[in-house]
CSV table of C-alpha atoms in Angstrom, one decimal:
chain,number,residue,atom,x,y,z
Y,126,MET,CA,85.4,119.9,84.8
Y,127,SER,CA,87.1,122.0,87.5
Y,128,LEU,CA,90.0,124.4,87.1
Y,129,VAL,CA,93.4,122.8,87.0
Y,130,PRO,CA,95.7,123.9,89.9
Y,131,ASP,CA,99.2,125.1,89.2
Y,132,ASP,CA,100.8,122.1,90.9
Y,133,ALA,CA,99.0,119.6,88.6
Y,134,LEU,CA,101.3,117.0,87.0
Y,135,VAL,CA,101.3,115.7,83.4
Y,136,PHE,CA,102.3,112.1,82.6
Y,137,SER,CA,102.3,111.2,78.9
Y,138,ASP,CA,100.4,108.4,77.2
Y,139,SER,CA,103.7,107.0,75.8
Y,140,ASP,CA,105.1,106.6,79.3
Y,141,ARG,CA,101.8,105.1,80.6
Y,142,ALA,CA,102.1,102.4,78.0
Y,143,PHE,CA,105.2,101.0,79.7
Y,144,LEU,CA,103.4,100.7,83.0
Y,145,ARG,CA,100.1,99.2,82.0
Y,146,PRO,CA,101.1,95.5,82.1
Y,147,HIS,CA,102.1,96.0,85.8
Y,148,LEU,CA,98.9,97.7,87.0
Y,149,PRO,CA,95.6,96.4,88.2
Y,150,PRO,CA,93.8,94.9,85.2
Y,151,ASP,CA,90.9,97.3,85.5
Y,152,HIS,CA,90.9,99.4,88.6
Y,153,HIS,CA,87.4,100.7,87.9
Y,154,VAL,CA,85.8,97.3,88.1
Y,155,PRO,CA,86.3,95.3,91.3
Y,156,PRO,CA,87.3,91.7,90.7
Y,157,ALA,CA,84.4,89.3,91.3
Y,158,GLU,CA,84.6,87.4,94.5
Y,159,SER,CA,88.2,88.4,95.2
Y,160,SER,CA,89.2,88.2,98.8
Y,161,LEU,CA,92.6,90.0,98.3
Y,162,PRO,CA,93.3,93.3,96.5
Y,163,PHE,CA,95.7,93.7,93.6
Y,164,THR,CA,98.8,94.8,95.5
Y,165,THR,CA,101.6,96.9,94.0
Y,166,LEU,CA,104.8,97.5,95.9
Y,167,THR,CA,106.5,100.7,94.8
Y,168,PHE,CA,109.2,103.0,96.1
Y,169,ALA,CA,112.2,105.2,95.2
Y,170,THR,CA,115.6,104.1,96.2
Y,171,SER,CA,119.2,105.2,95.9
Y,172,LEU,CA,122.0,103.1,94.3
Y,173,ASP,CA,122.8,101.7,97.8
Y,174,SER,CA,119.1,100.6,98.3
Y,175,SER,CA,118.3,103.4,100.7
Y,176,LEU,CA,115.0,105.1,101.0
Y,177,ALA,CA,116.2,107.9,103.3
Y,178,LEU,CA,119.3,109.4,104.9
Y,179,SER,CA,118.1,108.2,108.3
Y,180,PRO,CA,114.9,107.2,110.0
Y,181,GLY,CA,112.5,110.1,110.1
Y,182,THR,CA,114.5,112.2,107.7
Y,183,ARG,CA,112.6,113.3,104.6
Y,184,THR,CA,114.8,112.5,101.6
Y,185,ALA,CA,113.9,113.5,98.0
Y,186,LEU,CA,115.1,110.9,95.5
Y,187,SER,CA,112.7,111.0,92.5
Y,188,GLY,CA,113.2,113.4,89.6
Y,189,PRO,CA,110.3,115.3,88.1
Y,190,GLN,CA,109.3,112.6,85.6
Y,191,SER,CA,109.4,109.7,88.0
Y,192,LYS,CA,107.6,111.8,90.6
Y,193,ALA,CA,104.8,112.3,88.0
Y,194,MET,CA,104.9,108.5,87.4
Y,195,THR,CA,104.2,107.9,91.1
Y,196,HIS,CA,101.2,110.2,91.0
Y,197,TYR,CA,99.9,108.4,87.9
Y,198,LEU,CA,100.3,105.1,89.8
Y,199,ARG,CA,98.2,106.5,92.6
Y,200,SER,CA,95.4,107.3,90.2
Y,201,CYS,CA,95.4,103.6,89.1
Y,202,HIS,CA,94.8,102.2,92.6
Y,203,ASP,CA,91.9,102.4,95.1
Y,204,ALA,CA,94.2,103.0,98.0
Y,205,ILE,CA,97.8,103.9,98.8
Y,206,LEU,CA,99.4,102.6,102.1
Y,207,VAL,CA,102.2,104.0,104.2
Y,208,GLY,CA,103.5,103.5,107.7
Y,209,VAL,CA,103.1,105.9,110.6
Y,210,GLY,CA,106.8,106.8,110.4
Y,211,THR,CA,106.2,108.3,107.0
Y,212,ALA,CA,103.2,110.2,108.1
Y,213,VAL,CA,105.0,111.7,111.1
Y,214,ALA,CA,108.2,112.6,109.2
Y,215,ASP,CA,106.7,113.9,105.9
Y,216,ASN,CA,103.3,115.3,106.8
Y,217,PRO,CA,102.3,113.9,103.4
Y,218,GLY,CA,99.3,114.7,101.3
Y,219,LEU,CA,98.9,111.2,99.9
Y,220,ASN,CA,96.8,112.3,97.0
Y,221,CYS,CA,97.1,112.3,93.2
Y,222,ARG,CA,98.0,115.5,91.3
Y,223,ILE,CA,97.8,114.1,87.8
Y,224,GLU,CA,95.9,116.5,85.5
Y,225,GLY,CA,92.4,115.2,84.9
Y,226,VAL,CA,91.7,113.5,88.2
Y,227,GLY,CA,89.3,114.9,90.8
Y,228,GLY,CA,90.5,118.2,92.2
Y,229,TYR,CA,93.0,118.7,89.3
Y,230,GLY,CA,90.6,119.2,86.4
Y,231,GLY,CA,88.4,116.2,87.0
Y,232,ASP,CA,85.0,115.9,88.7
Y,233,GLY,CA,84.5,114.9,92.3
Y,234,LEU,CA,87.3,112.7,93.7
Y,235,GLN,CA,87.6,110.5,90.6
Y,236,GLY,CA,91.1,109.0,90.5
Y,237,GLN,CA,91.9,110.0,94.1
Y,238,PRO,CA,93.1,107.0,96.2
Y,239,ARG,CA,92.1,106.3,99.8
Y,240,PRO,CA,95.2,106.8,102.0
Y,241,ILE,CA,95.8,103.9,104.4
Y,242,ILE,CA,98.2,104.6,107.3
Y,243,ILE,CA,99.5,101.8,109.5
Y,244,ASP,CA,99.7,103.2,113.0
Y,245,PRO,CA,99.8,100.3,115.5
Y,246,THR,CA,99.8,102.4,118.7
Y,247,ALA,CA,97.7,105.4,117.3
Y,248,ARG,CA,100.7,107.7,117.8
Y,249,TRP,CA,100.3,109.9,114.8
Y,250,ASP,CA,99.5,113.3,116.3
Y,251,PHE,CA,97.6,114.8,113.4
Y,252,THR,CA,95.3,117.9,113.5
Y,253,GLU,CA,93.0,119.7,111.1
Y,254,ASP,CA,96.0,121.6,109.8
Y,255,SER,CA,97.8,118.4,108.7
Y,256,LYS,CA,98.2,118.5,104.9
Y,257,ILE,CA,96.2,115.4,104.2
Y,258,PHE,CA,93.1,117.1,105.8
Y,259,GLN,CA,93.7,120.4,104.1
Y,260,LEU,CA,93.6,118.6,100.7
Y,261,ALA,CA,90.4,116.7,101.7
Y,262,ARG,CA,88.7,120.0,102.5
Y,263,GLU,CA,89.8,121.5,99.2
Y,264,GLY,CA,88.4,118.4,97.3
Y,265,LYS,CA,91.9,117.4,96.2
Y,266,GLY,CA,92.2,114.1,98.1
Y,267,ARG,CA,90.6,111.7,100.6
Y,268,ALA,CA,90.9,111.5,104.3
Y,269,PRO,CA,92.8,108.5,105.6
Y,270,TYR,CA,91.8,105.2,107.1
Y,271,ILE,CA,94.2,104.6,110.0
Y,272,ILE,CA,94.8,101.0,110.9
Y,273,THR,CA,95.7,100.6,114.6
Y,274,GLY,CA,96.2,97.7,117.0
Y,275,VAL,CA,94.8,99.6,120.0
Y,276,ARG,CA,91.4,100.9,120.9
Y,277,PRO,CA,91.1,104.1,118.8
Y,278,PRO,CA,91.2,107.3,120.9
Y,279,ALA,CA,87.8,108.8,121.6
Y,280,THR,CA,89.2,112.3,121.4
Y,281,SER,CA,89.5,115.2,119.1
Y,282,LYS,CA,91.7,113.1,116.7
Y,283,ARG,CA,88.7,110.8,116.0
Y,284,ALA,CA,86.5,113.8,115.5
Y,285,VAL,CA,88.9,115.3,113.0
Y,286,LEU,CA,89.3,112.1,111.1
Y,287,GLU,CA,85.6,111.3,110.9
Y,288,LYS,CA,84.7,114.9,110.0
Y,289,HIS,CA,86.8,114.6,106.9
Y,290,GLY,CA,85.5,111.2,105.9
Y,291,GLY,CA,88.2,109.0,107.4
Y,292,LYS,CA,88.1,106.5,110.2
Y,293,PHE,CA,90.1,104.3,112.5
Y,294,MET,CA,90.2,100.5,111.7
Y,295,THR,CA,91.3,98.2,114.6
Y,296,LEU,CA,93.1,95.1,113.7
Y,297,ASP,CA,95.2,92.7,115.8
Y,298,VAL,CA,98.9,93.6,115.6
Y,299,ALA,CA,101.4,91.1,117.1
Y,300,ARG,CA,104.8,91.8,118.4
Y,301,THR,CA,108.1,90.1,117.7
Y,302,GLU,CA,110.4,88.8,120.5
Y,303,GLY,CA,112.3,92.1,120.0
Y,304,GLY,CA,109.2,94.1,120.7
Y,305,GLU,CA,108.6,95.2,117.1
Y,306,HIS,CA,105.1,95.3,115.6
Y,307,ARG,CA,104.4,92.5,113.1
Y,308,ILE,CA,101.8,93.0,110.5
Y,309,ASP,CA,99.6,90.1,109.3
Y,310,TRP,CA,99.4,91.2,105.7
Y,311,MET,CA,96.8,88.6,104.7
Y,312,MET,CA,94.4,89.9,107.4
Y,313,LEU,CA,95.1,93.5,106.6
Y,314,LEU,CA,94.6,93.1,102.8
Y,315,ARG,CA,91.4,91.2,103.3
Y,316,ALA,CA,90.1,94.1,105.6
Y,317,LEU,CA,90.8,96.5,102.7
Y,318,VAL,CA,88.7,94.5,100.3
Y,319,LYS,CA,85.8,94.5,102.8
Y,320,GLU,CA,86.1,98.4,102.6
Y,321,GLY,CA,85.7,98.2,98.8
Y,322,LEU,CA,89.3,98.8,98.2
Y,323,HIS,CA,90.3,96.3,95.5
Y,324,SER,CA,93.8,97.6,94.6
Y,325,VAL,CA,96.4,99.0,96.9
Y,326,MET,CA,99.8,100.6,96.3
Y,327,ILE,CA,102.3,100.1,99.1
Y,328,GLU,CA,104.6,103.2,99.2
Y,329,GLY,CA,106.6,102.8,102.4
Y,330,GLY,CA,108.5,103.4,104.6
Y,331,GLY,CA,111.3,101.0,105.1
Y,332,SER,CA,109.8,98.8,107.9
Y,333,ILE,CA,106.6,98.4,105.9
Y,334,ILE,CA,108.4,97.4,102.7
Y,335,ASN,CA,110.7,95.0,104.5
Y,336,SER,CA,107.8,93.4,106.3
Y,337,LEU,CA,105.8,92.8,103.1
Y,338,LEU,CA,108.9,91.3,101.5
Y,339,GLU,CA,109.3,88.7,104.2
Y,340,PRO,CA,109.2,85.2,102.7
Y,341,SER,CA,105.8,84.5,104.3
Y,342,PHE,CA,104.1,87.5,102.7
Y,343,GLN,CA,105.9,88.4,99.5
Y,344,SER,CA,103.6,86.1,97.5
Y,345,LEU,CA,100.8,88.6,98.2
Y,346,ILE,CA,102.6,91.2,95.9
Y,347,ASN,CA,101.2,91.3,92.4
Y,348,SER,CA,103.6,93.9,91.0
Y,349,VAL,CA,106.9,95.6,91.9
Y,350,ILE,CA,107.7,99.1,90.5
Y,351,VAL,CA,111.0,100.6,91.8
Y,352,THR,CA,112.5,104.0,90.9
Y,353,ILE,CA,116.3,104.0,91.1
Y,354,ALA,CA,117.9,107.4,91.5
Y,355,PRO,CA,121.6,107.9,90.4
Y,356,THR,CA,122.9,108.8,93.9
Y,357,TRP,CA,124.4,107.1,96.9
Y,358,LEU,CA,123.0,108.2,100.3
Y,359,GLY,CA,125.8,106.5,102.3
Y,360,GLN,CA,125.9,104.3,105.3
Y,361,GLY,CA,123.3,104.6,108.0
Y,362,GLY,CA,120.3,105.1,105.7
Y,363,VAL,CA,117.0,103.4,105.8
Y,364,VAL,CA,117.6,100.3,103.6
Y,365,VAL,CA,115.3,98.0,101.7
Y,366,SER,CA,116.7,94.6,102.7
Y,367,PRO,CA,114.3,91.8,103.6
Y,368,LYS,CA,115.2,88.9,105.8
Y,369,ARG,CA,117.4,86.3,104.2
Y,370,ARG,CA,115.9,82.8,103.6
Y,371,VAL,CA,117.6,79.5,104.4
Y,372,ASP,CA,117.1,76.2,102.6
Y,373,PRO,CA,116.2,72.9,104.3
Y,374,ASN,CA,120.0,72.3,104.9
Y,375,GLY,CA,120.3,75.6,106.8
Y,376,THR,CA,122.2,77.3,104.0
Y,377,ALA,CA,121.5,81.0,103.3
Y,378,ILE,CA,119.8,81.7,100.0
Y,379,PRO,CA,118.6,85.0,98.4
Y,380,ALA,CA,115.5,86.5,100.0
Y,381,SER,CA,113.8,87.0,96.6
Y,382,ARG,CA,114.2,87.7,93.0
Y,383,LEU,CA,112.1,89.5,90.4
Y,384,THR,CA,111.1,88.0,87.0
Y,385,ASN,CA,109.4,89.5,83.9
Y,386,VAL,CA,111.7,92.4,84.4
Y,387,LYS,CA,111.5,95.6,82.3
Y,388,TRP,CA,113.5,98.8,82.7
Y,389,HIS,CA,112.5,102.3,81.5
Y,390,PRO,CA,114.4,105.7,81.8
Y,391,PHE,CA,112.5,108.6,83.3
Y,392,GLY,CA,114.8,111.6,83.1
Y,393,GLU,CA,118.0,110.7,85.1
Y,394,ASP,CA,116.1,108.0,87.0
Y,395,VAL,CA,115.4,104.5,85.8
Y,396,VAL,CA,112.3,102.5,86.7
Y,397,LEU,CA,112.3,98.8,87.2
Y,398,CYS,CA,109.0,96.8,86.8
Y,399,GLY,CA,108.6,93.1,87.6
Y,400,THR,CA,106.9,90.4,89.6
Y,401,ILE,CA,108.1,88.3,92.5
Y,402,LYS,CA,109.5,85.0,91.2
Y,403,PRO,CA,107.7,82.1,92.9
Y,404,GLU,CA,109.7,79.9,95.2
């Protein structure tokens, strides 16, 4: 066992019990012959469904207890996934700081998830000084796999990434009529399984979450875990609001609904767990 750093987090067994039914059945044993990973969608939101005050603005929503919960969830998944906007805005570590995992009292990198960053145009201008690589050098996290739709740059960025144990993964990324990138989640999730990643936690940001919640993809989500903070961020924020569906008659209907819902207080926050209700 290694020394426990001062920034390690503790998450009690009693709180873990609430979450267990909504986690991968056994994240240590890959599911036999599974072509898709167990996919958890999780994020923190305000009372007006906002993730951030504005695009590219780092906004703290989770209290200490729900923050520790998020790190515990990371330890229960093989990978955690964010979009490039989150990587650029937050310079995140994307590791797990729960006491007992690798780098925080545990051996090796046990319990540390693989960061996955969706960067369609390879625009993330990371360096060796980026937090995620500092943690990798300290044995407190893993280097990311960066999924891009262009030929990965044969530059110092590739060298930094591979030096720390990460890599670029090239997948086809389509564009909408409006010029926005469109992710084929089925193809992406299958690619993660081929990398030995049998469970993935989708953390954000807004465009990633709304994309996964589109009617054509939301059936890929196995579990939804949302932290709701007792605050309104106000108009103009980054909002979780998937595209509305229409019935065969052309009438607008709700985009989706959760079922098997449970609520649990964590400090001043409340956590909602559920599953997407089948159409």
